Structure formats: C-alpha cells, structure tokens
CSV table of C-alpha atoms in Angstrom, one decimal:
chain,number,residue,atom,x,y,z
M,1,MET,CA,-30.4,0.5,7.5
M,2,ALA,CA,-27.3,1.3,5.4
M,3,ASN,CA,-24.2,2.3,7.4
M,4,GLY,CA,-22.7,5.8,6.9
M,5,ARG,CA,-19.3,6.6,5.7
M,6,LEU,CA,-16.3,7.9,7.5
M,7,SER,CA,-13.8,10.1,5.6
M,8,SER,CA,-10.4,8.4,5.1
M,9,GLY,CA,-8.6,11.7,5.4
M,10,VAL,CA,-6.6,10.9,2.3
M,11,GLY,CA,-6.9,13.6,-0.3
M,12,GLY,CA,-8.8,12.3,-3.4
M,13,LEU,CA,-9.6,8.9,-1.9
M,14,ASP,CA,-13.1,9.4,-0.4
M,15,GLU,CA,-14.7,10.3,-3.8
M,16,LEU,CA,-13.4,7.0,-5.2
M,17,ILE,CA,-14.9,4.8,-2.5
M,18,GLY,CA,-18.4,6.2,-2.2
M,19,GLY,CA,-17.6,9.0,0.3
M,20,GLY,CA,-15.3,7.1,2.7
M,21,PHE,CA,-14.8,3.9,4.6
M,22,LEU,CA,-18.0,2.1,5.5
M,23,GLU,CA,-18.8,2.8,9.2
M,24,GLY,CA,-18.1,-0.2,11.4
M,25,SER,CA,-15.9,-1.9,8.9
M,26,ASN,CA,-12.4,-3.5,9.2
M,27,ILE,CA,-10.1,-2.0,6.6
M,28,LEU,CA,-6.7,-3.7,6.2
M,29,VAL,CA,-3.9,-1.4,5.1
M,30,THR,CA,-1.0,-3.5,3.6
M,31,GLY,CA,2.4,-2.6,2.3
M,32,ASP,CA,6.1,-2.9,2.7
M,33,PRO,CA,8.0,-0.9,5.3
M,34,GLY,CA,8.2,2.8,4.2
M,35,THR,CA,5.1,2.8,2.1
M,36,GLY,CA,3.2,5.2,4.5
M,37,LYS,CA,0.9,2.8,6.4
M,38,SER,CA,1.4,4.5,9.8
M,39,ILE,CA,1.0,7.9,8.1
M,40,LEU,CA,-2.3,6.8,6.7
M,41,GLY,CA,-3.3,5.6,10.2
M,42,LEU,CA,-2.4,8.9,11.8
M,43,GLN,CA,-4.2,10.8,9.0
M,44,PHE,CA,-7.4,8.7,9.6
M,45,ILE,CA,-7.3,9.3,13.3
M,46,SER,CA,-6.3,13.0,13.2
M,47,ASN,CA,-8.8,14.0,10.5
M,48,GLY,CA,-11.5,12.2,12.4
M,49,ALA,CA,-10.7,13.9,15.6
M,50,ALA,CA,-10.7,17.3,13.9
M,51,ASN,CA,-14.3,16.4,12.8
M,52,GLY,CA,-15.4,15.5,16.2
M,53,GLU,CA,-14.9,11.7,15.8
M,54,ARG,CA,-12.8,10.4,18.6
M,55,GLY,CA,-10.2,7.7,17.9
M,56,ILE,CA,-7.8,5.3,19.4
M,57,TYR,CA,-4.4,4.5,18.0
M,58,LEU,CA,-3.1,1.2,19.2
M,59,THR,CA,0.5,0.5,18.6
M,60,VAL,CA,3.2,-1.8,19.7
M,61,GLU,CA,5.8,-0.6,17.2
M,62,GLU,CA,6.2,3.1,17.8
M,63,GLU,CA,6.8,5.0,21.0
M,64,GLU,CA,4.1,7.5,21.6
M,65,ASN,CA,6.4,10.5,21.2
M,66,LYS,CA,7.7,9.2,17.8
M,67,LEU,CA,4.1,9.1,16.6
M,68,ALA,CA,3.5,12.6,17.9
M,69,SER,CA,6.6,13.9,16.1
M,70,GLN,CA,5.6,12.1,12.9
M,71,ALA,CA,2.1,13.6,13.1
M,72,LYS,CA,3.5,17.1,13.7
M,73,GLN,CA,5.2,16.9,10.3
M,74,PHE,CA,1.8,17.1,8.7
M,75,GLY,CA,0.3,19.6,11.1
M,76,TRP,CA,-1.6,17.1,13.2
M,77,ASP,CA,-1.3,18.0,16.8
M,78,LEU,CA,-1.6,14.5,18.3
M,79,GLU,CA,-0.6,15.6,21.8
M,80,GLY,CA,-3.1,18.4,21.7
M,81,LEU,CA,-5.8,16.0,20.6
M,82,GLU,CA,-4.8,13.6,23.4
M,83,LYS,CA,-5.1,16.4,25.9
M,84,GLU,CA,-8.6,17.2,24.6
M,85,LYS,CA,-9.4,13.5,24.9
M,86,LYS,CA,-10.2,13.3,21.3
M,87,VAL,CA,-7.5,10.7,20.6
M,88,VAL,CA,-6.0,8.0,22.8
M,89,VAL,CA,-2.6,6.6,21.8
M,90,ASN,CA,-2.4,3.2,23.4
M,91,VAL,CA,1.1,1.7,23.4
M,92,ILE,CA,0.6,-2.0,24.2
M,93,GLU,CA,2.6,-3.4,27.0
M,94,GLU,CA,0.4,-6.5,27.6
M,95,PHE,CA,1.4,-9.8,26.2
M,96,ASP,CA,-2.0,-11.2,26.0
M,97,ILE,CA,-4.2,-10.4,23.0
M,98,GLU,CA,-7.4,-11.1,24.9
M,99,GLU,CA,-6.5,-8.6,27.6
M,100,ILE,CA,-5.5,-6.1,24.9
M,101,LEU,CA,-8.9,-6.5,23.2
M,102,ASP,CA,-10.7,-6.2,26.6
M,103,GLN,CA,-8.9,-3.0,27.4
M,104,LEU,CA,-9.6,-1.7,23.9
M,105,GLU,CA,-13.3,-2.4,24.4
M,106,LYS,CA,-13.3,-0.5,27.6
M,107,GLU,CA,-11.5,2.5,26.1
M,108,VAL,CA,-13.8,2.6,23.1
M,109,LYS,CA,-16.8,2.9,25.5
M,110,ASP,CA,-15.0,5.4,27.8
M,111,ILE,CA,-14.2,7.9,25.1
M,112,LYS,CA,-17.0,6.9,22.7
M,113,ALA,CA,-14.5,6.3,20.0
M,114,LYS,CA,-15.6,6.0,16.4
M,115,ARG,CA,-12.2,5.3,14.9
M,116,LEU,CA,-9.5,2.8,15.7
M,117,VAL,CA,-6.1,2.1,14.2
M,118,VAL,CA,-4.3,-1.1,15.0
M,119,ASP,CA,-0.6,-0.7,14.2
M,120,SER,CA,0.0,-3.5,13.5
M,121,LEU,CA,-1.5,-7.0,12.9
M,122,SER,CA,1.9,-8.4,12.1
M,123,MET,CA,3.3,-7.3,15.5
M,124,MET,CA,0.4,-9.0,17.3
M,125,SER,CA,2.0,-12.3,16.4
M,126,ILE,CA,4.8,-11.5,18.8
M,127,PHE,CA,2.3,-12.0,21.6
M,128,THR,CA,2.8,-15.5,22.9
M,129,ARG,CA,-0.5,-16.0,24.7
M,130,VAL,CA,-3.4,-15.8,22.3
M,131,MET,CA,-7.0,-16.8,22.1
M,132,ASP,CA,-7.5,-20.6,21.9
M,133,PRO,CA,-9.9,-21.0,19.0
M,134,VAL,CA,-11.1,-24.3,20.3
M,135,SER,CA,-12.2,-23.0,23.6
M,136,LYS,CA,-13.6,-19.8,21.9
M,137,GLY,CA,-11.4,-17.6,24.0
M,138,LYS,CA,-12.1,-19.2,27.4
M,139,LYS,CA,-8.6,-20.7,27.5
M,140,LYS,CA,-5.3,-19.3,26.3
M,141,THR,CA,-2.6,-21.1,24.6
M,142,ASN,CA,0.7,-20.6,26.3
M,143,LEU,CA,3.1,-21.2,23.5
M,144,LEU,CA,6.5,-19.6,23.2
M,145,HIS,CA,7.7,-20.0,19.7
M,146,PRO,CA,11.3,-19.1,18.9
M,147,GLY,CA,11.3,-16.3,16.3
M,148,GLY,CA,7.6,-15.4,16.8
M,149,TYR,CA,4.2,-17.0,16.7
M,150,GLU,CA,2.2,-17.2,13.6
M,151,LEU,CA,-1.5,-16.5,14.2
M,152,THR,CA,-3.8,-19.2,12.8
M,153,ARG,CA,-6.7,-18.6,10.6
M,154,SER,CA,-9.2,-18.9,13.5
M,155,GLN,CA,-7.2,-16.5,15.6
M,156,VAL,CA,-7.0,-13.8,12.8
M,157,VAL,CA,-10.7,-14.2,12.2
M,158,GLY,CA,-11.3,-14.0,15.9
M,159,ILE,CA,-9.3,-10.8,16.3
M,160,LEU,CA,-11.1,-9.2,13.4
M,161,LYS,CA,-14.5,-10.3,14.7
M,162,ARG,CA,-13.7,-8.8,18.1
M,163,LEU,CA,-12.6,-5.5,16.5
M,164,SER,CA,-15.7,-5.5,14.4
M,165,GLU,CA,-17.9,-5.9,17.5
M,166,LEU,CA,-16.4,-2.7,18.9
M,167,GLY,CA,-18.6,-0.7,16.5
M,168,THR,CA,-15.6,1.5,15.5
M,169,THR,CA,-14.3,1.9,12.0
M,170,ASN,CA,-11.0,0.1,12.1
M,171,LEU,CA,-7.8,0.5,10.1
M,172,ILE,CA,-5.6,-2.5,10.6
M,173,ILE,CA,-2.1,-2.1,9.5
M,174,SER,CA,-0.3,-5.2,8.1
M,175,GLU,CA,3.0,-5.8,6.6
M,176,GLY,CA,1.3,-8.2,4.2
M,177,GLN,CA,4.0,-10.8,4.2
M,178,GLU,CA,3.0,-13.3,6.9
M,179,ILE,CA,0.4,-16.0,6.4
M,180,SER,CA,-1.8,-14.3,9.0
M,181,ASP,CA,-1.7,-11.1,6.9
M,182,LYS,CA,-3.0,-13.0,3.9
M,183,ILE,CA,-5.8,-14.6,5.9
M,184,ALA,CA,-6.7,-11.1,7.2
M,185,GLN,CA,-7.1,-9.9,3.6
M,186,PHE,CA,-9.9,-12.4,3.1
M,187,ALA,CA,-11.5,-11.7,6.4
M,188,ALA,CA,-11.4,-7.9,6.2
M,189,ASP,CA,-14.2,-5.8,4.7
M,190,GLY,CA,-11.7,-3.7,2.8
M,191,VAL,CA,-8.1,-3.9,1.7
M,192,VAL,CA,-6.0,-0.9,0.8
M,193,GLY,CA,-2.5,-1.7,-0.6
M,194,LEU,CA,0.3,0.9,-0.5
M,195,GLY,CA,3.4,0.6,-2.6
M,196,ILE,CA,6.7,2.5,-3.2
M,197,ASN,CA,9.3,2.5,-5.9
M,198,GLU,CA,12.4,3.9,-4.2
M,199,ALA,CA,14.4,4.1,-7.4
M,200,ILE,CA,12.2,6.6,-9.0
M,201,GLY,CA,10.6,8.0,-5.8
M,202,THR,CA,7.0,7.2,-6.6
M,203,ARG,CA,4.2,5.8,-4.4
M,204,SER,CA,1.0,4.1,-5.1
M,205,LEU,CA,-2.3,3.2,-3.5
M,206,THR,CA,-4.5,0.3,-4.7
M,207,ILE,CA,-8.0,-0.4,-3.5
M,208,VAL,CA,-7.8,-4.2,-3.5
M,209,LYS,CA,-11.3,-4.7,-2.1
M,210,MET,CA,-14.0,-2.6,-0.5
M,211,ARG,CA,-17.2,-4.2,0.6
M,212,GLU,CA,-20.5,-2.6,-0.6
M,213,THR,CA,-18.5,0.0,-2.5
M,214,LYS,CA,-17.9,0.6,-6.2
M,215,HIS,CA,-14.2,1.5,-6.6
M,216,PRO,CA,-11.5,1.7,-9.3
M,217,LEU,CA,-9.1,-1.1,-9.8
M,218,GLY,CA,-5.4,-0.7,-10.4
M,219,LYS,CA,-2.7,1.4,-8.8
M,220,MET,CA,-3.2,5.1,-8.3
M,221,ASN,CA,-0.1,7.3,-7.9
M,222,THR,CA,0.1,9.0,-4.6
M,223,GLN,CA,2.5,11.3,-2.8
M,224,ILE,CA,3.2,12.2,0.8
M,225,GLY,CA,2.6,15.9,0.8
M,226,ASP,CA,2.3,18.6,3.5
M,227,LYS,CA,-1.1,17.2,4.5
M,228,GLY,CA,-0.1,13.5,4.4
M,229,LEU,CA,-0.9,10.9,1.8
M,230,GLU,CA,-2.8,12.1,-1.2
M,231,ILE,CA,-3.8,10.7,-4.6
M,232,ILE,CA,-2.2,12.6,-7.4
M,233,ALA,CA,-3.3,10.5,-10.4
M,234,LYS,CA,-5.6,7.7,-11.3
M,235,LYS,CA,-4.3,5.1,-13.7
F,1,MET,CA,6.9,20.0,-11.7
F,2,SER,CA,7.1,17.0,-9.5
F,3,GLU,CA,9.3,13.9,-10.2
F,4,TYR,CA,6.2,12.0,-11.0
F,5,GLU,CA,5.1,14.6,-13.6
F,6,LYS,CA,8.6,14.7,-15.1
F,7,ILE,CA,8.7,10.9,-15.5
F,8,LEU,CA,5.2,11.0,-17.0
F,9,LYS,CA,6.3,13.6,-19.5
F,10,VAL,CA,9.2,11.3,-20.6
F,11,LEU,CA,6.7,8.5,-21.0
F,12,ASP,CA,4.2,10.6,-22.9
F,13,ASP,CA,7.0,11.7,-25.3
F,14,LEU,CA,8.0,8.1,-25.8
F,15,LEU,CA,4.4,7.2,-26.6
F,16,ARG,CA,4.5,9.6,-29.5
F,17,SER,CA,6.9,7.3,-31.3
F,18,LYS,CA,4.8,5.3,-33.8
F,19,ASP,CA,6.5,2.0,-32.8
F,20,VAL,CA,5.9,2.4,-29.0
F,21,TYR,CA,2.5,0.9,-28.3
F,22,ALA,CA,2.7,1.1,-24.5
F,23,CYS,CA,5.3,2.1,-22.0
F,24,MET,CA,6.0,2.6,-18.3
F,25,VAL,CA,8.6,2.8,-15.6
F,26,ALA,CA,8.2,0.2,-13.0
F,27,LYS,CA,9.6,-2.5,-10.7
F,28,ARG,CA,8.1,-5.8,-9.6
F,29,GLY,CA,4.4,-5.6,-9.0
F,30,MET,CA,4.2,-2.8,-11.6
F,31,GLU,CA,5.1,-0.3,-9.0
F,32,GLY,CA,6.1,2.9,-10.7
F,33,VAL,CA,4.6,5.3,-13.2
F,34,ILE,CA,2.2,4.0,-15.9
F,35,PRO,CA,0.6,6.5,-18.3
F,36,ASP,CA,-3.1,6.4,-18.7
F,37,SER,CA,-3.8,3.2,-20.6
F,38,SER,CA,-6.2,5.0,-22.9
F,39,LYS,CA,-3.1,6.5,-24.5
F,40,PHE,CA,-1.8,3.0,-25.4
F,41,ASN,CA,-2.2,1.6,-28.9
F,42,PRO,CA,-5.4,-0.5,-28.8
F,43,LYS,CA,-3.5,-3.4,-30.4
F,44,VAL,CA,-1.9,-4.2,-27.0
F,45,MET,CA,-5.0,-4.0,-24.9
F,46,ASP,CA,-6.3,-7.5,-25.7
F,47,MET,CA,-2.9,-8.8,-24.5
F,48,TRP,CA,-2.3,-6.2,-21.8
F,49,GLU,CA,-2.9,-8.4,-18.8
F,50,THR,CA,-0.7,-11.2,-20.2
F,51,LEU,CA,2.0,-8.8,-21.2
F,52,GLN,CA,2.0,-7.2,-17.7
F,53,ASN,CA,2.2,-10.6,-16.0
F,54,THR,CA,5.1,-11.7,-18.3
F,55,ILE,CA,6.9,-8.4,-17.7
F,56,ASP,CA,6.4,-8.7,-14.0
F,57,ASN,CA,8.2,-12.1,-14.1
F,58,GLU,CA,11.2,-10.5,-15.7
F,59,PHE,CA,11.8,-8.5,-12.6
F,60,THR,CA,13.0,-11.5,-10.7
F,61,THR,CA,16.0,-11.6,-13.1
F,62,ILE,CA,16.4,-7.8,-13.1
F,63,LYS,CA,16.5,-7.6,-9.3
F,64,GLU,CA,19.1,-10.3,-9.1
F,65,PHE,CA,21.4,-9.2,-11.9
F,66,SER,CA,21.1,-5.5,-12.3
F,67,GLY,CA,23.9,-5.1,-9.8
F,68,TYR,CA,26.1,-7.1,-12.2
F,69,GLY,CA,25.5,-4.7,-15.0
F,70,LEU,CA,22.4,-6.2,-16.6
F,71,GLY,CA,21.3,-3.4,-19.0
F,72,GLU,CA,18.5,-4.7,-21.1
F,73,VAL,CA,16.0,-7.6,-21.3
F,74,THR,CA,13.8,-8.2,-24.3
F,75,PHE,CA,11.3,-10.8,-25.1
F,76,ARG,CA,8.9,-11.5,-28.0
F,77,MET,CA,5.3,-12.5,-27.4
F,78,GLN,CA,3.0,-13.1,-30.4
F,79,GLU,CA,3.3,-9.9,-32.6
F,80,PHE,CA,4.9,-7.8,-29.8
F,81,GLU,CA,8.4,-7.2,-28.7
F,82,VAL,CA,8.9,-6.0,-25.1
F,83,LEU,CA,12.0,-4.0,-24.2
F,84,LEU,CA,13.0,-3.5,-20.6
F,85,TYR,CA,15.8,-0.9,-20.2
F,86,ILE,CA,17.1,-1.2,-16.6
F,87,LEU,CA,17.8,2.0,-14.7
F,88,SER,CA,21.4,1.4,-13.9
F,89,GLY,CA,21.9,-0.9,-10.8
F,90,SER,CA,18.3,-0.6,-9.7
F,91,ASP,CA,15.3,-3.0,-9.6
F,92,THR,CA,13.4,-0.6,-11.9
F,93,ALA,CA,13.2,-0.5,-15.7
F,94,LEU,CA,11.8,1.6,-18.5
F,95,ILE,CA,9.5,-0.7,-20.4
F,96,ALA,CA,8.1,-0.4,-23.9
F,97,VAL,CA,5.9,-2.6,-25.9
F,98,THR,CA,6.7,-2.4,-29.6
F,99,PRO,CA,5.7,-4.3,-32.7
F,100,ALA,CA,7.9,-7.4,-33.3
F,101,LEU,CA,8.8,-6.1,-36.7
F,102,ALA,CA,9.6,-2.5,-35.8
F,103,ASN,CA,12.7,-0.6,-36.9
F,104,LYS,CA,14.8,-1.7,-34.0
F,105,GLY,CA,17.6,0.8,-34.5
F,106,LEU,CA,15.3,3.7,-34.2
F,107,THR,CA,13.4,2.3,-31.3
F,108,GLU,CA,16.6,1.6,-29.4
F,109,VAL,CA,17.8,5.1,-29.8
F,110,THR,CA,14.5,6.5,-28.6
F,111,MET,CA,14.5,4.2,-25.6
F,112,GLU,CA,18.1,5.0,-24.7
F,113,ASN,CA,17.3,8.7,-24.8
F,114,ALA,CA,14.3,8.2,-22.6
F,115,ARG,CA,16.4,6.2,-20.2
F,116,ARG,CA,19.0,9.0,-20.0
F,117,SER,CA,16.2,11.5,-19.3
F,118,LEU,CA,14.9,9.3,-16.5
F,119,VAL,CA,18.3,8.8,-14.9
F,120,GLU,CA,18.8,12.6,-15.0
F,121,ILE,CA,15.5,13.1,-13.2
F,122,ILE,CA,16.4,10.6,-10.6
F,123,GLN,CA,19.9,12.0,-10.1
F,124,ASN,CA,18.5,15.5,-9.6
F,125,ARG,CA,16.1,14.1,-6.9
F,126,LEU,CA,18.9,12.5,-4.9
C-alpha cells in the first residue's frame, strides 16, 4: 500500500513534491548556518501539531526556550503545544546515541508521534560513545577524539535505519559539511538543500532528491516571511 | 516590492539588451537570483550547464580577491563572452553571457548601470 504524505508546512512546497513528504521517510535538510534549517524544522513540527499530528523536536544545539522564542516570531506557540502534549521538545543531555535513540523510541510510542525533527546530525558526532557497527549495536565504542568524532558510514546508516523504524516522518538537519553529512545524503529518502546569499539578501531551496516523488530540479527562491519559510519563485 | 523582485527587475531589464543572452546575480553555488531561463537566448541553452560550471569556478577567485578591489572577471568560451561584475567587496557578482563579438563598449555601460542599480538596492536594504 502506498504511503501517505505529510505536509511540509512550507508555503508552496507541498504541491511541488506530490502533496508533502512521504510518510515514514527520512528527509535530510542541509545548508550552511543561517539558511533557515531550524525554522524549517519548527515549521514542520508546529504545522503538523496544528493538524493533529504530534511531533518531537530533538535538539542538542538550542536551549528549549530559544526554540520557543524563535517559534513565537512566526506565530507558532511551541510552549502551548507542549502543554497540550502535541509537541515534545527533547534537549539531549545523554552522551550515548543508542540511549538517545531508545529514549526517542519510547517517546514516539508515548505520545503517538507522527513527526520528528533531529537538530542536528552534525551535532550527533560530538557524542563519544556510539553504536559499534561490528557488534550491531550490542557493544559501544568508547572513543574520545579530540575535536570531535566523525561518524562512520555504518553508524550514519545505522542511525537513519533506527529513525526510519520509528515510523515517524523525520526531518534530519545537517550542516552538510562533514563526511557523515555526505553519507547521510545517500542514505536518506529525501534531501532538501537550503541556501543564502547574504550580499543580496536572497534565499533558496533545492529539492536535491525525493524518493517516489516527481519534483523540480534547480534552486527555487524562498523567503522567511511572517509564517516561516515560503517559496516565492520557481526557477 | 521585495528586494528579490527589485533585483529580478534589474535582470529582466538587462535581458532586454540584444547582446545579453543570459544574466543573473549570484555567488558560489549559483546562489542568488536567476531569471526564468526561458527568457534566455536559446543560443546559450546548449552550453548552459558548462557555462554555469565555469562561472561557478570563477567564484573561488572572486571570494579571495574582491576584498582587494577585484572589480570584473571576464572569460571567453566558444562563441560566448561571460562578464562577471563583482558587487563591491562581496562574494557576489552580476553575471552576463554575451556574444564574443558583441559591441563591448555598449555592453559594459549597460552592465555598469545594472551593477549600480543593484548596489543601490542592497544599500537600501542595509
């Protein structure tokens, strides 16, 4: 049976990707800092919650209150949605990816979440104890690398597989600059690239890939308006 | 009118010049404003991918030296000449694809006027 679609929440995007993101898929959102990746994540979660689809926002980068104030700029009442148990903002404090994923699995079941935002894959590499691909997760490597730990291909694929098994539709935010981010681009079901030209104040969105979906190629001009990210012109 | 629309208008006006086959305002990765390519002269479309890749490579030089006052970069490829007019001190340029044998003086004046219009739009934004 064909999967349904979940609205991205981005003005003008759904009609270009067959009605939204494929249910149960892993969508990677890549872009440099300041391109609007977290806004897209908040937009996806908040719009879903407004339509009765519960969501989890997993972050290690932002404090919960910073996210709430960012959301407020666009009229998304994150705190209110949390109180109504439509959204859970999970600020990671664990330093073990497996434990984070286990906790996530429990939360998805608890609130019957349909949407998940991981903000971000790049930051996951700061976690020093990760799944050992050889032992298929039974053992954990205990490596402390100065300056960070680069996730291997198996680990990235393993994380995406675990996320996929949650049954949620997942937006995974990535800076797109580390090797693990490049690997994730191959392993993800969809890749959305965000860009910015600071000199002239323009933004873009590119659908790099989207499984089982006809979509336009090339950059589309976007803007961050009152309601978040929106497409203003197709090139 | 948004900045994007203002920039697009400058580019649309530039495209009306008979010797401007294609144009855009962009930085590395072609990040910027590119008019609808259906408005471009069909002559460039066969080469468009190659021209874009070649233009993109020029941004390495532009990013490194625009701070030293690099103003323009031009190159010729087959029957085309590509002009990159850097927006002062930035990593972004106004780009036009012209015929290699175009009336250069006229094209340069048109490009300079367009660049000034863009700088004005940017300064009003800041």
